[in-house]
PDB file of C-alpha atoms in Angstrom:
ATOM      1  CA  SER A  16      21.122  45.712 114.602  1.00 42.00           C
ATOM      2  CA  GLN A  17      24.117  43.412 116.548  1.00 49.00           C
ATOM      3  CA  GLN A  18      25.898  40.898 114.216  1.00 64.00           C
ATOM      4  CA  GLY A  19      26.688  38.565 117.425  1.00 70.00           C
ATOM      5  CA  GLU A  20      23.744  36.677 119.286  1.00 83.00           C
ATOM      6  CA  GLU A  21      24.314  34.880 122.162  1.00 88.00           C
ATOM      7  CA  ASP A  22      22.520  31.818 123.973  1.00 89.00           C
ATOM      8  CA  PRO A  23      21.919  31.180 126.588  1.00 94.00           C
ATOM      9  CA  GLN A  24      21.987  34.985 128.133  1.00 93.00           C
ATOM     10  CA  ALA A  25      21.846  33.243 131.446  1.00 96.00           C
ATOM     11  CA  LEU A  26      23.836  30.356 132.573  1.00 97.00           C
ATOM     12  CA  SER A  27      24.660  29.043 136.387  1.00 98.00           C
ATOM     13  CA  ILE A  28      26.441  25.832 136.788  1.00 97.00           C
ATOM     14  CA  GLN A  29      28.337  24.624 139.609  1.00 98.00           C
ATOM     15  CA  GLU A  30      32.262  24.227 140.309  1.00 98.00           C
ATOM     16  CA  GLY A  31      33.947  21.514 138.615  1.00 98.00           C
ATOM     17  CA  GLU A  32      31.128  20.822 135.253  1.00 98.00           C
ATOM     18  CA  ASN A  33      32.177  22.569 132.210  1.00 98.00           C
ATOM     19  CA  ALA A  34      29.980  25.831 130.512  1.00 98.00           C
ATOM     20  CA  THR A  35      28.998  26.109 127.150  1.00 98.00           C
ATOM     21  CA  MET A  36      28.009  29.407 125.078  1.00 97.00           C
ATOM     22  CA  ASN A  37      27.347  29.818 121.804  1.00 97.00           C
ATOM     23  CA  CYS A  38      26.982  32.823 119.244  1.00 96.00           C
ATOM     24  CA  SER A  39      26.137  33.049 115.962  1.00 95.00           C
ATOM     25  CA  TYR A  40      26.305  36.481 113.346  1.00 93.00           C
ATOM     26  CA  LYS A  41      25.180  37.006 110.153  1.00 90.00           C
ATOM     27  CA  THR A  42      27.550  38.424 108.114  1.00 87.00           C
ATOM     28  CA  SER A  43      30.912  37.279 106.452  1.00 85.00           C
ATOM     29  CA  ILE A  44      33.693  37.413 109.137  1.00 86.00           C
ATOM     30  CA  ASN A  45      37.334  37.524 109.176  1.00 85.00           C
ATOM     31  CA  ASN A  46      37.735  36.110 112.504  1.00 89.00           C
ATOM     32  CA  LEU A  47      35.411  35.206 115.721  1.00 93.00           C
ATOM     33  CA  GLN A  48      37.251  36.586 119.081  1.00 94.00           C
ATOM     34  CA  TRP A  49      35.723  36.141 122.946  1.00 96.00           C
ATOM     35  CA  TYR A  50      35.911  38.045 125.643  1.00 96.00           C
ATOM     36  CA  ARG A  51      35.620  38.258 129.216  1.00 97.00           C
ATOM     37  CA  GLN A  52      34.301  40.911 131.538  1.00 96.00           C
ATOM     38  CA  ASN A  53      34.128  40.809 135.194  1.00 95.00           C
ATOM     39  CA  SER A  54      31.254  43.288 137.304  1.00 91.00           C
ATOM     40  CA  GLY A  55      31.809  47.018 136.001  1.00 89.00           C
ATOM     41  CA  ARG A  56      35.749  46.250 134.644  1.00 92.00           C
ATOM     42  CA  GLY A  57      36.742  46.359 131.017  1.00 94.00           C
ATOM     43  CA  LEU A  58      36.851  43.093 128.662  1.00 95.00           C
ATOM     44  CA  VAL A  59      39.370  40.993 127.936  1.00 96.00           C
ATOM     45  CA  HIS A  60      40.554  39.267 125.000  1.00 95.00           C
ATOM     46  CA  LEU A  61      40.339  35.857 125.549  1.00 96.00           C
ATOM     47  CA  ILE A  62      40.946  33.709 122.091  1.00 95.00           C
ATOM     48  CA  LEU A  63      40.868  33.967 118.310  1.00 93.00           C
ATOM     49  CA  ILE A  64      39.686  32.344 116.543  1.00 94.00           C
ATOM     50  CA  ARG A  65      40.049  33.042 112.121  1.00 91.00           C
ATOM     51  CA  SER A  66      38.014  32.076 109.504  1.00 90.00           C
ATOM     52  CA  ASN A  67      39.952  29.857 108.334  1.00 92.00           C
ATOM     53  CA  GLU A  68      39.926  27.565 111.287  1.00 95.00           C
ATOM     54  CA  ARG A  69      37.474  25.171 112.850  1.00 97.00           C
ATOM     55  CA  GLU A  70      38.791  24.742 116.632  1.00 98.00           C
ATOM     56  CA  LYS A  71      41.661  26.222 118.821  1.00 97.00           C
ATOM     57  CA  HIS A  72      42.584  25.707 122.516  1.00 96.00           C
ATOM     58  CA  SER A  73      44.034  27.693 124.825  1.00 95.00           C
ATOM     59  CA  GLY A  74      43.855  26.872 128.706  1.00 96.00           C
ATOM     60  CA  ARG A  75      40.697  24.875 129.944  1.00 97.00           C
ATOM     61  CA  LEU A  76      39.109  27.127 126.774  1.00 98.00           C
ATOM     62  CA  ARG A  77      37.581  25.622 123.463  1.00 98.00           C
ATOM     63  CA  VAL A  78      36.116  27.476 120.518  1.00 98.00           C
ATOM     64  CA  THR A  79      34.685  26.030 117.492  1.00 98.00           C
ATOM     65  CA  LEU A  80      34.040  28.394 114.311  1.00 97.00           C
ATOM     66  CA  ASP A  81      31.462  27.107 111.755  1.00 97.00           C
ATOM     67  CA  THR A  82      31.426  29.943 109.400  1.00 94.00           C
ATOM     68  CA  SER A  83      27.914  27.573 107.082  1.00 95.00           C
ATOM     69  CA  LYS A  84      25.666  27.572 110.410  1.00 95.00           C
ATOM     70  CA  LYS A  85      28.119  30.743 111.609  1.00 95.00           C
ATOM     71  CA  SER A  86      28.586  30.537 114.797  1.00 96.00           C
ATOM     72  CA  SER A  87      31.179  29.659 117.379  1.00 97.00           C
ATOM     73  CA  SER A  88      30.808  28.050 120.423  1.00 98.00           C
ATOM     74  CA  LEU A  89      33.171  28.981 123.279  1.00 98.00           C
ATOM     75  CA  LEU A  90      33.461  25.826 126.055  1.00 98.00           C
ATOM     76  CA  ILE A  91      34.926  26.596 129.725  1.00 98.00           C
ATOM     77  CA  THR A  92      36.281  22.845 131.334  1.00 98.00           C
ATOM     78  CA  ALA A  93      36.171  22.329 135.396  1.00 98.00           C
ATOM     79  CA  SER A  94      34.951  25.595 135.738  1.00 98.00           C
ATOM     80  CA  ARG A  95      35.801  27.590 139.057  1.00 97.00           C
ATOM     81  CA  ALA A  96      34.123  30.175 141.097  1.00 97.00           C
ATOM     82  CA  ALA A  97      36.273  32.657 139.394  1.00 97.00           C
ATOM     83  CA  ASP A  98      35.023  31.987 135.653  1.00 98.00           C
ATOM     84  CA  THR A  99      32.355  34.163 137.042  1.00 98.00           C
ATOM     85  CA  ALA A 100      32.109  36.694 134.407  1.00 97.00           C
ATOM     86  CA  SER A 101      29.608  37.914 131.640  1.00 96.00           C
ATOM     87  CA  TYR A 102      31.043  36.522 128.372  1.00 97.00           C
ATOM     88  CA  PHE A 103      31.018  38.336 124.841  1.00 96.00           C
ATOM     89  CA  CYS A 104      31.902  36.834 121.029  1.00 95.00           C
ATOM     90  CA  ALA A 105      32.938  39.631 118.913  1.00 94.00           C
ATOM     91  CA  THR A 106      33.519  39.494 115.480  1.00 91.00           C
ATOM     92  CA  ASP A 107      36.297  41.040 113.401  1.00 86.00           C
ATOM     93  CA  LEU A 108      33.827  41.473 109.642  1.00 78.00           C
ATOM     94  CA  GLY A 109      35.536  41.195 106.827  1.00 64.00           C
ATOM     95  CA  ALA A 110      36.747  38.391 104.050  1.00 58.00           C
ATOM     96  CA  GLY A 111      39.680  36.640 102.868  1.00 58.00           C
ATOM     97  CA  GLY A 112      41.599  37.480 105.428  1.00 58.00           C
ATOM     98  CA  THR A 113      41.048  41.286 105.085  1.00 61.00           C
ATOM     99  CA  SER A 114      39.650  43.444 107.831  1.00 62.00           C
ATOM    100  CA  TYR A 115      36.996  46.044 108.289  1.00 63.00           C
ATOM    101  CA  GLY A 116      39.450  46.746 111.636  1.00 71.00           C
ATOM    102  CA  LYS A 117      37.030  47.119 114.511  1.00 81.00           C
ATOM    103  CA  LEU A 118      34.648  44.524 116.503  1.00 88.00           C
ATOM    104  CA  THR A 119      31.038  43.918 116.346  1.00 90.00           C
ATOM    105  CA  PHE A 120      30.562  42.407 120.112  1.00 92.00           C
ATOM    106  CA  GLY A 121      27.328  40.549 121.433  1.00 91.00           C
ATOM    107  CA  GLN A 122      25.068  40.247 124.113  1.00 92.00           C
ATOM    108  CA  GLY A 123      26.760  38.016 126.051  1.00 94.00           C
ATOM    109  CA  THR A 124      26.134  35.208 128.708  1.00 95.00           C
ATOM    110  CA  ILE A 125      26.071  35.478 132.236  1.00 96.00           C
ATOM    111  CA  LEU A 126      28.069  32.899 133.475  1.00 98.00           C
ATOM    112  CA  THR A 127      27.751  32.183 137.507  1.00 98.00           C
ATOM    113  CA  VAL A 128      29.967  29.495 138.769  1.00 98.00           C
ATOM    114  CA  HIS A 129      28.544  28.398 142.274  1.00 97.00           C
ATOM    115  CA  PRO A 130      31.331  26.828 144.753  1.00 94.00           C
TER     116      PRO A 130
ATOM    117  CA  ASP B  15      53.996  48.218 132.249  1.00 61.00           C
ATOM    118  CA  GLY B  16      51.894  48.935 128.658  1.00 70.00           C
ATOM    119  CA  GLY B  17      48.472  49.519 129.092  1.00 93.00           C
ATOM    120  CA  ILE B  18      45.132  51.481 128.563  1.00 97.00           C
ATOM    121  CA  THR B  19      44.383  54.489 130.999  1.00 97.00           C
ATOM    122  CA  GLN B  20      41.127  56.066 131.098  1.00 97.00           C
ATOM    123  CA  SER B  21      39.497  58.724 133.214  1.00 96.00           C
ATOM    124  CA  PRO B  22      37.503  59.261 135.696  1.00 96.00           C
ATOM    125  CA  LYS B  23      36.281  56.067 136.932  1.00 96.00           C
ATOM    126  CA  TYR B  24      32.813  57.689 137.842  1.00 96.00           C
ATOM    127  CA  LEU B  25      32.136  61.244 136.158  1.00 94.00           C
ATOM    128  CA  PHE B  26      28.694  63.090 136.477  1.00 92.00           C
ATOM    129  CA  ARG B  27      27.063  65.549 134.307  1.00 89.00           C
ATOM    130  CA  LYS B  28      24.513  67.690 134.567  1.00 89.00           C
ATOM    131  CA  GLU B  29      21.729  68.513 132.098  1.00 85.00           C
ATOM    132  CA  GLY B  30      22.704  70.266 128.931  1.00 86.00           C
ATOM    133  CA  GLN B  31      26.487  70.315 130.085  1.00 91.00           C
ATOM    134  CA  ASN B  32      29.652  68.643 128.014  1.00 94.00           C
ATOM    135  CA  VAL B  33      31.873  66.157 129.403  1.00 95.00           C
ATOM    136  CA  THR B  34      35.027  64.912 128.102  1.00 97.00           C
ATOM    137  CA  LEU B  35      36.201  61.254 128.966  1.00 97.00           C
ATOM    138  CA  SER B  36      39.926  60.838 128.500  1.00 98.00           C
ATOM    139  CA  CYS B  37      41.783  57.769 127.004  1.00 98.00           C
ATOM    140  CA  GLU B  38      45.339  57.757 127.094  1.00 98.00           C
ATOM    141  CA  GLN B  39      47.453  54.352 125.701  1.00 97.00           C
ATOM    142  CA  ASN B  40      51.561  53.410 125.505  1.00 96.00           C
ATOM    143  CA  LEU B  41      51.410  50.311 123.493  1.00 94.00           C
ATOM    144  CA  ASN B  42      52.214  52.085 120.565  1.00 94.00           C
ATOM    145  CA  HIS B  43      49.137  51.201 118.452  1.00 93.00           C
ATOM    146  CA  ASP B  44      47.422  52.546 115.799  1.00 91.00           C
ATOM    147  CA  ALA B  45      43.557  52.564 115.906  1.00 92.00           C
ATOM    148  CA  MET B  46      41.715  53.183 119.109  1.00 94.00           C
ATOM    149  CA  TYR B  47      37.359  52.742 119.481  1.00 95.00           C
ATOM    150  CA  TRP B  48      35.726  54.008 121.855  1.00 97.00           C
ATOM    151  CA  TYR B  49      32.073  52.234 122.930  1.00 97.00           C
ATOM    152  CA  ARG B  50      29.675  53.085 124.739  1.00 97.00           C
ATOM    153  CA  GLN B  51      27.351  49.459 127.165  1.00 96.00           C
ATOM    154  CA  ASP B  52      24.223  50.167 128.715  1.00 93.00           C
ATOM    155  CA  PRO B  53      23.234  47.219 131.318  1.00 85.00           C
ATOM    156  CA  GLY B  54      22.813  43.700 130.243  1.00 78.00           C
ATOM    157  CA  GLN B  55      23.601  44.988 127.318  1.00 81.00           C
ATOM    158  CA  GLY B  56      26.509  44.117 125.163  1.00 88.00           C
ATOM    159  CA  LEU B  57      29.253  47.005 123.577  1.00 93.00           C
ATOM    160  CA  ARG B  58      27.925  49.204 120.792  1.00 95.00           C
ATOM    161  CA  LEU B  59      31.071  51.391 118.809  1.00 94.00           C
ATOM    162  CA  ILE B  60      30.873  54.681 118.880  1.00 96.00           C
ATOM    163  CA  TYR B  61      33.460  55.633 117.090  1.00 96.00           C
ATOM    164  CA  TYR B  62      37.313  54.563 116.169  1.00 93.00           C
ATOM    165  CA  SER B  63      40.514  56.261 114.640  1.00 93.00           C
ATOM    166  CA  GLN B  64      43.103  53.607 112.660  1.00 89.00           C
ATOM    167  CA  ILE B  65      45.410  56.466 112.539  1.00 90.00           C
ATOM    168  CA  VAL B  66      46.193  59.733 114.226  1.00 94.00           C
ATOM    169  CA  ASN B  67      44.098  62.836 112.618  1.00 95.00           C
ATOM    170  CA  ASP B  68      41.335  60.663 111.227  1.00 94.00           C
ATOM    171  CA  PHE B  69      38.074  58.745 112.899  1.00 95.00           C
ATOM    172  CA  GLN B  70      34.814  57.478 111.935  1.00 93.00           C
ATOM    173  CA  LYS B  71      31.648  57.508 113.302  1.00 95.00           C
ATOM    174  CA  GLY B  72      30.425  53.837 114.446  1.00 93.00           C
ATOM    175  CA  ASP B  73      26.542  52.480 115.301  1.00 92.00           C
ATOM    176  CA  ILE B  74      25.897  55.234 117.301  1.00 95.00           C
ATOM    177  CA  ALA B  75      28.073  58.565 116.764  1.00 96.00           C
ATOM    178  CA  GLU B  76      25.114  60.792 117.368  1.00 96.00           C
ATOM    179  CA  GLY B  77      25.545  63.539 120.306  1.00 96.00           C
ATOM    180  CA  TYR B  78      29.081  62.421 120.234  1.00 97.00           C
ATOM    181  CA  SER B  79      32.168  63.862 119.102  1.00 98.00           C
ATOM    182  CA  VAL B  80      36.184  63.012 119.478  1.00 98.00           C
ATOM    183  CA  SER B  81      39.520  64.047 118.189  1.00 98.00           C
ATOM    184  CA  ARG B  82      42.658  61.722 117.283  1.00 98.00           C
ATOM    185  CA  GLU B  83      45.948  65.030 117.554  1.00 97.00           C
ATOM    186  CA  LYS B  84      48.279  62.129 119.651  1.00 97.00           C
ATOM    187  CA  LYS B  85      48.505  58.656 119.093  1.00 97.00           C
ATOM    188  CA  GLU B  86      48.429  58.081 122.409  1.00 97.00           C
ATOM    189  CA  SER B  87      45.071  60.160 122.712  1.00 98.00           C
ATOM    190  CA  PHE B  88      41.758  59.814 121.980  1.00 98.00           C
ATOM    191  CA  PRO B  89      38.969  61.170 124.034  1.00 98.00           C
ATOM    192  CA  LEU B  90      35.398  61.141 123.664  1.00 98.00           C
ATOM    193  CA  THR B  91      33.012  64.131 124.454  1.00 97.00           C
ATOM    194  CA  VAL B  92      29.990  63.577 125.420  1.00 96.00           C
ATOM    195  CA  THR B  93      27.575  66.839 124.238  1.00 94.00           C
ATOM    196  CA  SER B  94      24.288  68.134 125.328  1.00 90.00           C
ATOM    197  CA  ALA B  95      22.978  66.621 122.321  1.00 89.00           C
ATOM    198  CA  GLN B  96      23.230  63.229 123.343  1.00 89.00           C
ATOM    199  CA  LYS B  97      19.964  62.689 125.334  1.00 87.00           C
ATOM    200  CA  ASN B  98      20.308  59.555 126.784  1.00 90.00           C
ATOM    201  CA  PRO B  99      24.243  59.729 128.005  1.00 93.00           C
ATOM    202  CA  THR B 100      24.108  57.549 131.128  1.00 94.00           C
ATOM    203  CA  ALA B 101      26.255  54.596 130.130  1.00 96.00           C
ATOM    204  CA  PHE B 102      29.354  52.702 130.796  1.00 97.00           C
ATOM    205  CA  TYR B 103      31.774  54.089 128.788  1.00 98.00           C
ATOM    206  CA  LEU B 104      35.229  51.465 126.981  1.00 97.00           C
ATOM    207  CA  CYS B 105      38.227  52.735 125.599  1.00 97.00           C
ATOM    208  CA  ALA B 106      40.007  49.649 123.299  1.00 95.00           C
ATOM    209  CA  SER B 107      43.111  50.122 120.601  1.00 94.00           C
ATOM    210  CA  SER B 108      44.419  47.613 118.535  1.00 91.00           C
ATOM    211  CA  ILE B 109      47.551  46.811 116.033  1.00 84.00           C
ATOM    212  CA  ARG B 110      46.036  49.146 112.926  1.00 72.00           C
ATOM    213  CA  ASP B 111      43.837  47.064 110.238  1.00 63.00           C
ATOM    214  CA  ARG B 112      44.087  43.880 112.635  1.00 63.00           C
ATOM    215  CA  ALA B 113      41.699  43.912 115.176  1.00 57.00           C
ATOM    216  CA  ASP B 114      43.681  41.192 116.255  1.00 68.00           C
ATOM    217  CA  GLY B 115      42.719  41.207 120.099  1.00 85.00           C
ATOM    218  CA  TYR B 116      41.747  44.841 121.350  1.00 91.00           C
ATOM    219  CA  THR B 117      43.154  45.490 125.176  1.00 94.00           C
ATOM    220  CA  PHE B 118      40.259  47.790 127.003  1.00 96.00           C
ATOM    221  CA  GLY B 119      40.330  50.352 129.368  1.00 97.00           C
ATOM    222  CA  SER B 120      38.489  49.947 133.071  1.00 96.00           C
ATOM    223  CA  GLY B 121      36.493  52.309 132.024  1.00 97.00           C
ATOM    224  CA  THR B 122      34.104  55.456 132.515  1.00 97.00           C
ATOM    225  CA  ARG B 123      30.864  55.293 134.200  1.00 96.00           C
ATOM    226  CA  LEU B 124      29.067  58.141 133.302  1.00 96.00           C
ATOM    227  CA  THR B 125      25.442  59.538 135.253  1.00 94.00           C
ATOM    228  CA  VAL B 126      23.665  62.415 134.656  1.00 89.00           C
ATOM    229  CA  VAL B 127      22.537  64.562 137.584  1.00 86.00           C
TER     230      VAL B 127
END
C-alpha cells in the first residue's frame, strides 16, 4: 500500500491565489520531500524537510511537517499559470537520521492554475 | 551538464516480447531506481540499486529484471512475464543511502500493441 496519501486529488485555483496540498504518511520517516511533475515528464525535486524540522521555505514554497500527526503540507503562494502540474510527496523511510535509501511516493495532487 | 538520460522516449512491445529500457547518468550517483507510473497514479518502485553489482526488488518487481554492471547504467528489462506492462517508466538516481533528493530522467512510455 502507498505510504503517502495526498489531499486533495485535484485543485483548481486562479492566478495569484495560494495553493495548499496535504500529505499523510503511516510510519516513521527520515525526511519528506515534495516533487513536481509536468504532464508526460519526469519529476523535479522541489524541497526536502527532515524529521526534526517543522517548517521550511524555498521561494514561493512553504512546507510544514507534523511528525505527531504524520502529515505535511505544501503551500504555493501567489500561484502562476506555470505552476500547473502534479505535485507528489515522497517519504524517505527510516529513523534517527538513518535512511533506508529509497523513496515511497504518494498518489499526487493535480494543480491547475487558471490565468 | 550532468543529468540522467532515459531512452527511448516511446517504446512499443508486442505480446510475448522482452524489451529493455535504458537509463544512464553522469552525476556520479551511487544509487539508481526504477519506478512505474500508471495514469493518474503515483510512482511504484520496481527495483533499486545502491551500488554496482548489487540491486534489490521493490514493491512490484515481478515480470521485470535489471542489471548494474556499471555505476552509470541501470537498464530495466520488461519481460513477457509482465502481464500489464503498458505504463510510464521513470529512472532516478541519488547519493547512496541518502535519498536526499532524486534526479529523475524524462521517462519512457511503453505501450503493448
